[in-house]
Coordinates of C-alpha atoms (C1' of nucleotides) in Angstrom, one line a residue:
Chain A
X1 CA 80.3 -12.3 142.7
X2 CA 84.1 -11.5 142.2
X3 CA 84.1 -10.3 138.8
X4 CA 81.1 -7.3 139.8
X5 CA 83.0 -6.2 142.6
X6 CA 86.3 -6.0 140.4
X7 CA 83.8 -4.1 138.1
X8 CA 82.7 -1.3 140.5
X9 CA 86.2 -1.2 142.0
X10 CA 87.1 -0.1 138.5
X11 CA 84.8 2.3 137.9
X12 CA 85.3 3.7 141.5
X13 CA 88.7 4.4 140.3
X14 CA 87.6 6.3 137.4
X15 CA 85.8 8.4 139.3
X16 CA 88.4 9.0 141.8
X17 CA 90.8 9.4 138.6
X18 CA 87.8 12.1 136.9
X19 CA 88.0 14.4 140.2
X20 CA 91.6 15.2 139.9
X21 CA 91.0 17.2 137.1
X22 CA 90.1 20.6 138.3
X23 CA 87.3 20.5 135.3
X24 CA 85.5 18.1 137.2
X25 CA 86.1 19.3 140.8
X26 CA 82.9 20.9 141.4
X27 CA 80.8 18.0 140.7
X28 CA 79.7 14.9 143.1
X29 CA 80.6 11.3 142.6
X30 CA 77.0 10.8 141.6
X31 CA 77.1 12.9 138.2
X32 CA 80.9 12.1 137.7
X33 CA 79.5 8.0 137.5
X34 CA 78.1 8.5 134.8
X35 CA 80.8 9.9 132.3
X36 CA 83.3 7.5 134.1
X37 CA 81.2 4.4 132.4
X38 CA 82.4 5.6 129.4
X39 CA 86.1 5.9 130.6
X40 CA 88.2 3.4 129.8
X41 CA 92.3 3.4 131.6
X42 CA 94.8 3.1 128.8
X43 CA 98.6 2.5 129.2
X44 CA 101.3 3.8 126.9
X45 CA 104.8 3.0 127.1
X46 CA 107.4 5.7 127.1
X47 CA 107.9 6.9 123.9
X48 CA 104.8 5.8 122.5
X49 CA 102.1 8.5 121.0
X50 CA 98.7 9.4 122.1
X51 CA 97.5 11.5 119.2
X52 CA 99.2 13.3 116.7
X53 CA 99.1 17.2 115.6
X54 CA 96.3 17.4 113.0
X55 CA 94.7 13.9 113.9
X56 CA 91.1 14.2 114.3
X57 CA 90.0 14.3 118.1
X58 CA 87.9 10.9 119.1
X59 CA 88.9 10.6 122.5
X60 CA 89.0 12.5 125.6
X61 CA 91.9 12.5 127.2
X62 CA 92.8 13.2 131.1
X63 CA 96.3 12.1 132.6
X64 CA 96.5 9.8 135.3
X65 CA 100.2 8.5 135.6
X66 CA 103.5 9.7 133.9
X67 CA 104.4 12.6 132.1
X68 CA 103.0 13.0 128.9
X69 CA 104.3 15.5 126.7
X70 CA 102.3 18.3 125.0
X71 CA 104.4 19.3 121.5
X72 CA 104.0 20.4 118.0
X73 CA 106.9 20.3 115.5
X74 CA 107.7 23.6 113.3
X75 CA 107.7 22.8 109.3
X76 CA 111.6 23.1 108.7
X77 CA 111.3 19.8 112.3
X78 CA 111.9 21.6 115.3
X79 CA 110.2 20.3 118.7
X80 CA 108.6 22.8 120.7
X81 CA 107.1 21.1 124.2
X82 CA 104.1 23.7 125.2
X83 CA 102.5 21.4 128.1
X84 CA 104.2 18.6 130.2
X85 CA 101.2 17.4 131.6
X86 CA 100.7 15.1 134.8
X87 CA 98.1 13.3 136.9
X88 CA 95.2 15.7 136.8
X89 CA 96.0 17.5 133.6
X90 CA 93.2 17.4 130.5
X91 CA 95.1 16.6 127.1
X92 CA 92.9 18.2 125.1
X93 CA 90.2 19.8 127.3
X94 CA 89.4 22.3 124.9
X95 CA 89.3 19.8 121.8
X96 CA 84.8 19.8 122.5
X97 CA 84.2 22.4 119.7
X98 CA 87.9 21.5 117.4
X99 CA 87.5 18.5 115.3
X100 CA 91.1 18.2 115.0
X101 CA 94.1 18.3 117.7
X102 CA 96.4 20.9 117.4
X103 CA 99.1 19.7 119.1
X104 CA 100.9 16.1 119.4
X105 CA 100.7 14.2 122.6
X106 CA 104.0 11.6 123.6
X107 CA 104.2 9.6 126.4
X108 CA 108.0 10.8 127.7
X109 CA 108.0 8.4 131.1
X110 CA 105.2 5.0 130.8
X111 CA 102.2 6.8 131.4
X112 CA 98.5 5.6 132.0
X113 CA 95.7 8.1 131.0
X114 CA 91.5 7.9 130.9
X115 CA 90.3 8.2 127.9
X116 CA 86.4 9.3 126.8
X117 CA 84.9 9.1 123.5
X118 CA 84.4 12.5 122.4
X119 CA 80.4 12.0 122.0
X120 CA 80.4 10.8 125.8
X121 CA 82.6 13.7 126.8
X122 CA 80.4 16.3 124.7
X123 CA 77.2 15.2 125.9
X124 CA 78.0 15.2 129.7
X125 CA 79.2 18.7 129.1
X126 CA 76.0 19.7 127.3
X127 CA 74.6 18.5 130.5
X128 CA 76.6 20.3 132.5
X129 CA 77.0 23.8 131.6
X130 CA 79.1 24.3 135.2
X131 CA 82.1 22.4 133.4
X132 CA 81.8 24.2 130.1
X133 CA 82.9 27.3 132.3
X134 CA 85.7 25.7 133.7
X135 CA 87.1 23.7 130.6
X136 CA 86.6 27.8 129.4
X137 CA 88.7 29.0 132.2
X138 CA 91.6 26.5 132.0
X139 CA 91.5 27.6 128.5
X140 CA 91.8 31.4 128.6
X141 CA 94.7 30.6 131.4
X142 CA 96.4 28.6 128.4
X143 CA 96.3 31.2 125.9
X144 CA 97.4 33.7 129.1
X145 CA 100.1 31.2 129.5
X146 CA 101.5 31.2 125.5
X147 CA 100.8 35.2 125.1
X148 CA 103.9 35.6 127.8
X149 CA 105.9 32.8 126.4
X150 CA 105.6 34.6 122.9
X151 CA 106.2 38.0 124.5
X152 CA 109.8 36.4 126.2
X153 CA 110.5 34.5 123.2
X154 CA 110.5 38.2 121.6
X155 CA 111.3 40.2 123.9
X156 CA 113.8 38.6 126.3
X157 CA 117.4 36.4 125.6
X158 CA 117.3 32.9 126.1
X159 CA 119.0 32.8 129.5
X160 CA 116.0 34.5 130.9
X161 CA 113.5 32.0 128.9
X162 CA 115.5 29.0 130.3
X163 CA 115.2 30.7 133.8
X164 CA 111.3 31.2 133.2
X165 CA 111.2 28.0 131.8
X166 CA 112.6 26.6 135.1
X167 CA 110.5 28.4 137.1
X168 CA 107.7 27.3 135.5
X169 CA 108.1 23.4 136.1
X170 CA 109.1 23.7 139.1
X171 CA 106.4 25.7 140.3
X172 CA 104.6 22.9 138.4
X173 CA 106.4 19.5 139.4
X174 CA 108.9 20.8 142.7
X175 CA 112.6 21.8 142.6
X176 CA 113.5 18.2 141.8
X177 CA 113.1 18.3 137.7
X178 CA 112.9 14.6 136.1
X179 CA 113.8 15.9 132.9
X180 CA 116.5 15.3 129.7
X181 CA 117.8 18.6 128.8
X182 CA 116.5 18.3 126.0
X183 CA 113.0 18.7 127.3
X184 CA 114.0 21.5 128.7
X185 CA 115.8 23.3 125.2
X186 CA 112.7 22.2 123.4
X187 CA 110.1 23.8 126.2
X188 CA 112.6 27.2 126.2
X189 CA 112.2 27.3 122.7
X190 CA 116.1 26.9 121.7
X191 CA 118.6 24.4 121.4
X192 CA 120.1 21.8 123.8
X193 CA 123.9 23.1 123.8
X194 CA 122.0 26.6 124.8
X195 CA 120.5 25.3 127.4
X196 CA 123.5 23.3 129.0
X197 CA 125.3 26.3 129.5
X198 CA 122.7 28.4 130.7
X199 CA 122.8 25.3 133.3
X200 CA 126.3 25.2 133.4
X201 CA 126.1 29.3 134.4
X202 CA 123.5 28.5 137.1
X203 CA 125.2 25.6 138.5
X204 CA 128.6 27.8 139.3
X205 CA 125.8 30.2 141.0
X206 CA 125.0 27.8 143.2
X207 CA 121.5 27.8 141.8
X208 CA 121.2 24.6 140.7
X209 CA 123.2 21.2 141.6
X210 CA 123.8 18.8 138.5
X211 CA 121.6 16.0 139.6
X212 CA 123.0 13.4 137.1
X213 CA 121.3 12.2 133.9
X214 CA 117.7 13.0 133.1
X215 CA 117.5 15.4 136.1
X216 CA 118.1 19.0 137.2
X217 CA 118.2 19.6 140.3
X218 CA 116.8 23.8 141.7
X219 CA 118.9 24.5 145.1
X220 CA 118.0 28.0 145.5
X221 CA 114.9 29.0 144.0
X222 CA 114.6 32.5 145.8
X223 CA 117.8 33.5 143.8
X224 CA 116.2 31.8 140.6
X225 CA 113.2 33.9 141.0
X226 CA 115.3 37.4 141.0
X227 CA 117.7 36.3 138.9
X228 CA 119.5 38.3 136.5
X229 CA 121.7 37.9 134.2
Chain B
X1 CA 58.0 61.1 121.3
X2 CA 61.4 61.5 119.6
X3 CA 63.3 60.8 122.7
X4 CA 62.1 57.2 122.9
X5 CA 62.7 57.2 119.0
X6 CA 65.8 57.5 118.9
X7 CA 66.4 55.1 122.2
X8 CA 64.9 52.5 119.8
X9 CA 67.0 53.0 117.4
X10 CA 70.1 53.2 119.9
X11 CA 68.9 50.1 121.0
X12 CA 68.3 48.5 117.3
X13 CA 71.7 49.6 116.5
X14 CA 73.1 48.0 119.6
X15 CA 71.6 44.9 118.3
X16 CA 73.0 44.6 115.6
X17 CA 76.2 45.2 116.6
X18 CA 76.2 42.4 118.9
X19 CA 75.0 40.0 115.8
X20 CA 77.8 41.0 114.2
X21 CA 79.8 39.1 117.1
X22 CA 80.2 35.1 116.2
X23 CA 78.9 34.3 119.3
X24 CA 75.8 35.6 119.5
X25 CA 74.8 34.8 116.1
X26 CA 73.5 31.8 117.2
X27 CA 70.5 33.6 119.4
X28 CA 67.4 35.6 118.1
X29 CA 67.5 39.8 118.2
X30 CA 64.5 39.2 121.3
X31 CA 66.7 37.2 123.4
X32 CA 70.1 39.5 122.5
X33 CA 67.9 42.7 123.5
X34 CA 68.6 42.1 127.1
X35 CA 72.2 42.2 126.4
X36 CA 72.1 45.2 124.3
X37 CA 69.8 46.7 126.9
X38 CA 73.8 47.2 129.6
X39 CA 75.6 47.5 126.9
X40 CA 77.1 51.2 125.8
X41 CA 78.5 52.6 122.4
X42 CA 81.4 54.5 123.3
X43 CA 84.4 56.2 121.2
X44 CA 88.0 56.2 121.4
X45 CA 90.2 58.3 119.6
X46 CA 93.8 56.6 117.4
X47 CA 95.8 55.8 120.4
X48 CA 94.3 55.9 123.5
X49 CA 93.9 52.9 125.5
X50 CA 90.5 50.7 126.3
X51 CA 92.3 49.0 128.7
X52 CA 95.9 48.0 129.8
X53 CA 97.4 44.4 130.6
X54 CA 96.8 43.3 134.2
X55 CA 93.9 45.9 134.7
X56 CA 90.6 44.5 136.4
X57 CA 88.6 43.2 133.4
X58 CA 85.1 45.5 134.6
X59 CA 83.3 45.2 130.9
X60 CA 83.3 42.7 128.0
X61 CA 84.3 44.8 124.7
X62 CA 83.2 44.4 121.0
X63 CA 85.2 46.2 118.2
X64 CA 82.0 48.3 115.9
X65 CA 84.6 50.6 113.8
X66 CA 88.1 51.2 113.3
X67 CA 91.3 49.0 114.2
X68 CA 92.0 47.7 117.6
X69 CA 95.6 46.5 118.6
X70 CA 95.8 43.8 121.0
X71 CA 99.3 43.8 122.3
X72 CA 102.0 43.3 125.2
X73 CA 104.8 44.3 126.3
X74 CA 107.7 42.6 127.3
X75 CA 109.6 43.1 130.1
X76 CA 112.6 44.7 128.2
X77 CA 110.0 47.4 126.7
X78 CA 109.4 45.2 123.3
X79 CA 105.4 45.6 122.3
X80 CA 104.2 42.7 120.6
X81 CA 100.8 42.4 118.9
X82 CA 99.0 40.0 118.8
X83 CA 95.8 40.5 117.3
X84 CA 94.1 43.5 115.3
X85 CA 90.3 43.7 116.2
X86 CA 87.8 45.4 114.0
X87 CA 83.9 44.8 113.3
X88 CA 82.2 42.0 115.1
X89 CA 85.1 40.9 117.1
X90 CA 85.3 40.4 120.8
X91 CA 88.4 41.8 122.3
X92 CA 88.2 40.0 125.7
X93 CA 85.5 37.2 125.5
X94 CA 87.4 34.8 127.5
X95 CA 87.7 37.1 130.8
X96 CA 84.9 35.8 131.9
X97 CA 86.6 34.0 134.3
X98 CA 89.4 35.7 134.3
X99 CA 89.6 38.4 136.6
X100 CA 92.4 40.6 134.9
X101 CA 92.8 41.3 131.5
X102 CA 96.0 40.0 129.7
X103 CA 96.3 42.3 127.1
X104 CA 96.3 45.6 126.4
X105 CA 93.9 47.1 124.0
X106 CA 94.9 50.3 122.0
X107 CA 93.2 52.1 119.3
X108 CA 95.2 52.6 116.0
X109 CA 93.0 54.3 114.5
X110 CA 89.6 56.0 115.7
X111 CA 87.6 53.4 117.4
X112 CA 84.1 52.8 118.2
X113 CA 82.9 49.6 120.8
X114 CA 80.3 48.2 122.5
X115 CA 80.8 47.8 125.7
X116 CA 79.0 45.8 128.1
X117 CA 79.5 45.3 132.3
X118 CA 81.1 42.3 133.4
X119 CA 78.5 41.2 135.4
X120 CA 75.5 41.6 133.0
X121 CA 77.8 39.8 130.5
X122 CA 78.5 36.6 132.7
X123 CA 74.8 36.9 133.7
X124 CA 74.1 37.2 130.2
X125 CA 76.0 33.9 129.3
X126 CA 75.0 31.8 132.8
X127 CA 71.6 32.2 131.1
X128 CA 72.5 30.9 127.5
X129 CA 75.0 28.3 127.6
X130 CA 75.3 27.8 124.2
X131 CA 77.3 30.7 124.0
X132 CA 79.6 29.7 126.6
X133 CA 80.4 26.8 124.1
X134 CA 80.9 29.3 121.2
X135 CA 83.3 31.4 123.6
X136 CA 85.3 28.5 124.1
X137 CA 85.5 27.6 120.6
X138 CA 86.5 30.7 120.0
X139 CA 89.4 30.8 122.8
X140 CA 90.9 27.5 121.8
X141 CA 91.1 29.0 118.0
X142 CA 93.0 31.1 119.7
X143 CA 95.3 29.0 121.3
X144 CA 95.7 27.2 118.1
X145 CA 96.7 30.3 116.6
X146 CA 99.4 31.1 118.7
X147 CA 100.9 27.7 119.5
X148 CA 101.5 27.7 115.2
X149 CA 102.9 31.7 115.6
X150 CA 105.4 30.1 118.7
X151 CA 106.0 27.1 116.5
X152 CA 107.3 30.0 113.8
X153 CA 108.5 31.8 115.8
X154 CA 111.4 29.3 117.1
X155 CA 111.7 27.4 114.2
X156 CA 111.2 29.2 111.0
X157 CA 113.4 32.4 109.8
X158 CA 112.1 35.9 110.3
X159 CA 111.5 36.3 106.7
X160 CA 109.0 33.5 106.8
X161 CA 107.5 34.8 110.0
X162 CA 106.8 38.3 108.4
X163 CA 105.5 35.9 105.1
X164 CA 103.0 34.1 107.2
X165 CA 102.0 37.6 109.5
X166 CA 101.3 39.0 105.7
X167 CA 98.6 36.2 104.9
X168 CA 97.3 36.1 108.2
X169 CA 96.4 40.0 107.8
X170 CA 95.8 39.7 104.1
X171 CA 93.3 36.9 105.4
X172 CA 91.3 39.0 107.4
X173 CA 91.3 42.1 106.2
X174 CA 92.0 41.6 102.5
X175 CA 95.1 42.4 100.4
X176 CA 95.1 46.4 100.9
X177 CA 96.9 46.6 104.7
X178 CA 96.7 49.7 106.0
X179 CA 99.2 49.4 108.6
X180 CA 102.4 51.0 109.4
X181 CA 105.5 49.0 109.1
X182 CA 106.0 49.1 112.3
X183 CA 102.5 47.5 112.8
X184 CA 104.0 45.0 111.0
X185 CA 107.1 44.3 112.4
X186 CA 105.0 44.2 116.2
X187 CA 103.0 41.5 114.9
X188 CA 105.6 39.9 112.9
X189 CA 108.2 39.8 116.3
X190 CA 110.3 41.2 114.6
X191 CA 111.8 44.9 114.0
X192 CA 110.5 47.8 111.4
X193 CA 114.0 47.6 110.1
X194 CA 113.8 44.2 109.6
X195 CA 110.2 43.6 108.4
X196 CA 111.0 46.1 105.5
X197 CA 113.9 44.8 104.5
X198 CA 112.0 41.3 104.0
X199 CA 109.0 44.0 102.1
X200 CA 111.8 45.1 100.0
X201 CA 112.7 41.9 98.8
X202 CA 108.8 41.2 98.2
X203 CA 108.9 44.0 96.1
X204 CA 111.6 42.7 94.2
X205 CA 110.0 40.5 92.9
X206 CA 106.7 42.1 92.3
X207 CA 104.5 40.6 95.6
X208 CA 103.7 43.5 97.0
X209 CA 103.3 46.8 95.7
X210 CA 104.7 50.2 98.2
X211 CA 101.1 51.7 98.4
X212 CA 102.6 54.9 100.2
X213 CA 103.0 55.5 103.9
X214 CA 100.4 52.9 106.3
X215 CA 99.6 51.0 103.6
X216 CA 101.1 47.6 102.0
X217 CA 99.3 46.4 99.2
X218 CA 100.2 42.8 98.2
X219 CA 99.7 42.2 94.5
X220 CA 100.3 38.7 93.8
X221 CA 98.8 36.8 96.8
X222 CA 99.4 33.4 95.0
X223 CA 102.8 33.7 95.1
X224 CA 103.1 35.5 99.2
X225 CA 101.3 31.8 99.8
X226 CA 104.0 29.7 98.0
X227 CA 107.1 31.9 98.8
X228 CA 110.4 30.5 99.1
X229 CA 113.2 32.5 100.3
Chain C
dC1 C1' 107.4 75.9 102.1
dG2 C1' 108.9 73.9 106.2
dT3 C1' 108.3 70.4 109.7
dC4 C1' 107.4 66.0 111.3
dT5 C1' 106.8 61.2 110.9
dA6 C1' 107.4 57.1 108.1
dA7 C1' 110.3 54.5 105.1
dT8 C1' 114.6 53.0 103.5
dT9 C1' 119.3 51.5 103.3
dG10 C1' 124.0 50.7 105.2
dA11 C1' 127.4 49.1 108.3
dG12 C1' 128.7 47.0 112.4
dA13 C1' 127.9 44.4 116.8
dT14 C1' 126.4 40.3 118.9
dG15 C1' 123.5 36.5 120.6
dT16 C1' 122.5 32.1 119.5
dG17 C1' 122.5 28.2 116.4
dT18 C1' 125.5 24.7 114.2
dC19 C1' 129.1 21.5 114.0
dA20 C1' 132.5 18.8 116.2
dA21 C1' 134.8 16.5 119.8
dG22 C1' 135.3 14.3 124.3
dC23 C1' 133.6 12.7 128.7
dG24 C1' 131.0 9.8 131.9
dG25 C1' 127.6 7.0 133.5
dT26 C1' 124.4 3.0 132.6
dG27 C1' 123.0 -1.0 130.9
dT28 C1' 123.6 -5.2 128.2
dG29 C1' 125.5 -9.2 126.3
dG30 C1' 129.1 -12.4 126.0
Chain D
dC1 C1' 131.5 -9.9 136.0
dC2 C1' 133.8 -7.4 132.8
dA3 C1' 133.9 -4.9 128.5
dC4 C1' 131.9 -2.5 125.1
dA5 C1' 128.5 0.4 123.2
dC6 C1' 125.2 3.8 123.7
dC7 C1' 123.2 7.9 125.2
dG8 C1' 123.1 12.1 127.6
dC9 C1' 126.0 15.8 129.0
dT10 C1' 129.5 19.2 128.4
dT11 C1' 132.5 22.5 126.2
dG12 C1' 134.8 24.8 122.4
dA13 C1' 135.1 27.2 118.0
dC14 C1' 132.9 29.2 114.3
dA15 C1' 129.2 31.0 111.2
dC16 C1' 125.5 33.8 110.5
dA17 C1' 120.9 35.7 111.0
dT18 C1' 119.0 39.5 113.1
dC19 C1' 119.2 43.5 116.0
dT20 C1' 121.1 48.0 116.8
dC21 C1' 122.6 52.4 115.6
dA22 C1' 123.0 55.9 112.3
dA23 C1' 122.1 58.6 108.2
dT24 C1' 119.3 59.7 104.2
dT25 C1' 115.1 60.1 101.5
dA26 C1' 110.2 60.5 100.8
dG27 C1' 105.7 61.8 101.8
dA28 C1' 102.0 64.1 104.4
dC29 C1' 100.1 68.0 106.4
dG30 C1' 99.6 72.4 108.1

DNA sequence: CGTCTAATTGAGATGTGTCAAGCGGTGTGG
DNA sequence: CCACACCGCTTGACACATCTCAATTAGACG
């Protein structure tokens, strides 16, 4: 029968989609089956919102194509971008015990994500007290991760939070960045004429090649890595 | 025998410090007696360390007395704080997992913890995984927390940012600081200079009252919460 | 009473945001 | 297929918030 083999193909794609989370890594297509029949593969078209900041937190969500943007917006409507998140990245991992989201999630290329009622998602954890541990550990790295991006936003000029910035997605996404640099001013933390000439001073470094729109290109990433002033 | 005595008492006392902790409120005094059984009462004068950033995490902490900086410093030499511990909370609950601490802990003024071993702590929590779930809740409050002080932090003035770090202490600790404006300023990001230029203002116009050297006693919290320029 | 640390205020330097203008590539509609 | 419009990129000039440096005052403590 067509339509039940379509069906399992599906849901043997959810799996497959579940284990590129590291959250889920430890665990064998058996156990994953069974939160992947509550999965359901949703598309967003660039642009488009997941959640918002403050919105209380029904689904799940784990990315499984595009970039999906991570950002919260400061009271006087400044953008700051904490997470650019890809295939394999949790949305809101740590969401099990907040009823609310903290932070907004946009769609900035078409994206297509798995998404898991909360209750589903909460119970297999319950079940699962492995995963708890890990959705702990991805956490604590997170707050790691904001405690030095507060200490440079304090502590250190924006050329060298650009820099780290830079450093950052690459080490994420490769030396090849597909992004506006405007992403890039909102996840420094500062504005997008800032960041074009921090470019503009890397670029007659030889550090980076202007790639054209939308992209930013890292040719020397040793020299990045030491770089000063 | 007095000696066993006063063990018992140790021990009682060693309970219920740990109760005092959110998360192990949750669990009954027979089951937290295991825990209590590693764990060690131990004194730190104002200003020595417990434990600096990047140092092997080799016990789990939990503030009983005193004031407890959590800070880091940036590369430049700037220290910023980012939380003040005192009784009942955890000062590394999320090292669990994570090998190395990201913090530095500093007493500011005489200080009295439990402390417990690493490995009787994860063995501790393997065993009751509720309390995994309440350590997580309690790490992603603390990412909330400091996604909203980066979200200040680039987009709202310094005057607002020393505003908001004056309610969130006021908050925990009542309306009485007793904190050094330099205290301040760390938690603040800002400079002492700076932070009591903003306190003079607040004086102006009757918020806060000078209550001597360490102290800062706000007088009109109503206002502190609706404060405008 | 003297010393030491904290608090306070001033004046000046400067990094970074803001505003404004121009350029160039890309896509779209006539 | 060309032309026009839009959007992202780039650079310049200027304003200003905040840091830095310096000097003074006040309070605590021996």
């Amino acid at each position: 029968m067509v339509r039940t083999k379509t069906l399992d193909d599906d849901l043997g794609a959810k799996i497959n989609a579940l284990k590129t989370s590291h959250i889920f890594r430890g665990l064998a297509s058996g156990e994953i089956k069974e939160l992947a029949l509550s999965a359901a593969s949703v598309r967003y078209p660039k642009g488009s919102y997941l959640f918002n900041d403050g919105d209380s937190a029904e689904f799940f969500y784990l990315a499984q194509e595009g970039l999906i943007k991570l950002h919260k917006e400061s009271y006087s409507g400044k953008s700051v971008t904490f997470i650019i998140a890809s295939l394999g990245d949790t949305l809101n991992a740590s969401a099990l015990s907040i009823k609310k989201h903290f932070l907004s999630a946009q769609a900035i290329t078409d994206a297509k994500v798995l998404r898991i009622p909360q209750k589903a998602y909460w119970a297999f954890v319950s079940k699962h007290p492995t995963i708890a541990i890990e959705i702990l550990s991805l956490t604590a790295q997170g707050l790691d991760t904001e405690y030095n991006r507060i200490v440079d936003l304090i502590g250190e000029e924006v050329e060298l939070r650009v820099v780290h910035s830079l450093l950052a997605l690459a080490n994420k996404f490769g030396p090849n960045l597909m992004l506006k640099r405007e992403e890039l001013a909102n996840y420094a933390g500062t504005t997008t004429e800032t960041a074009i000439r921090v470019l503009s001073k890397l670029r007659k470094k030889g550090i980076i090649n202007s790639a054209g729109r939308g992209a930013i290109a890292i040719s020397n990433l040793a020299n990045l890595q030491n770089y000063k002033r």
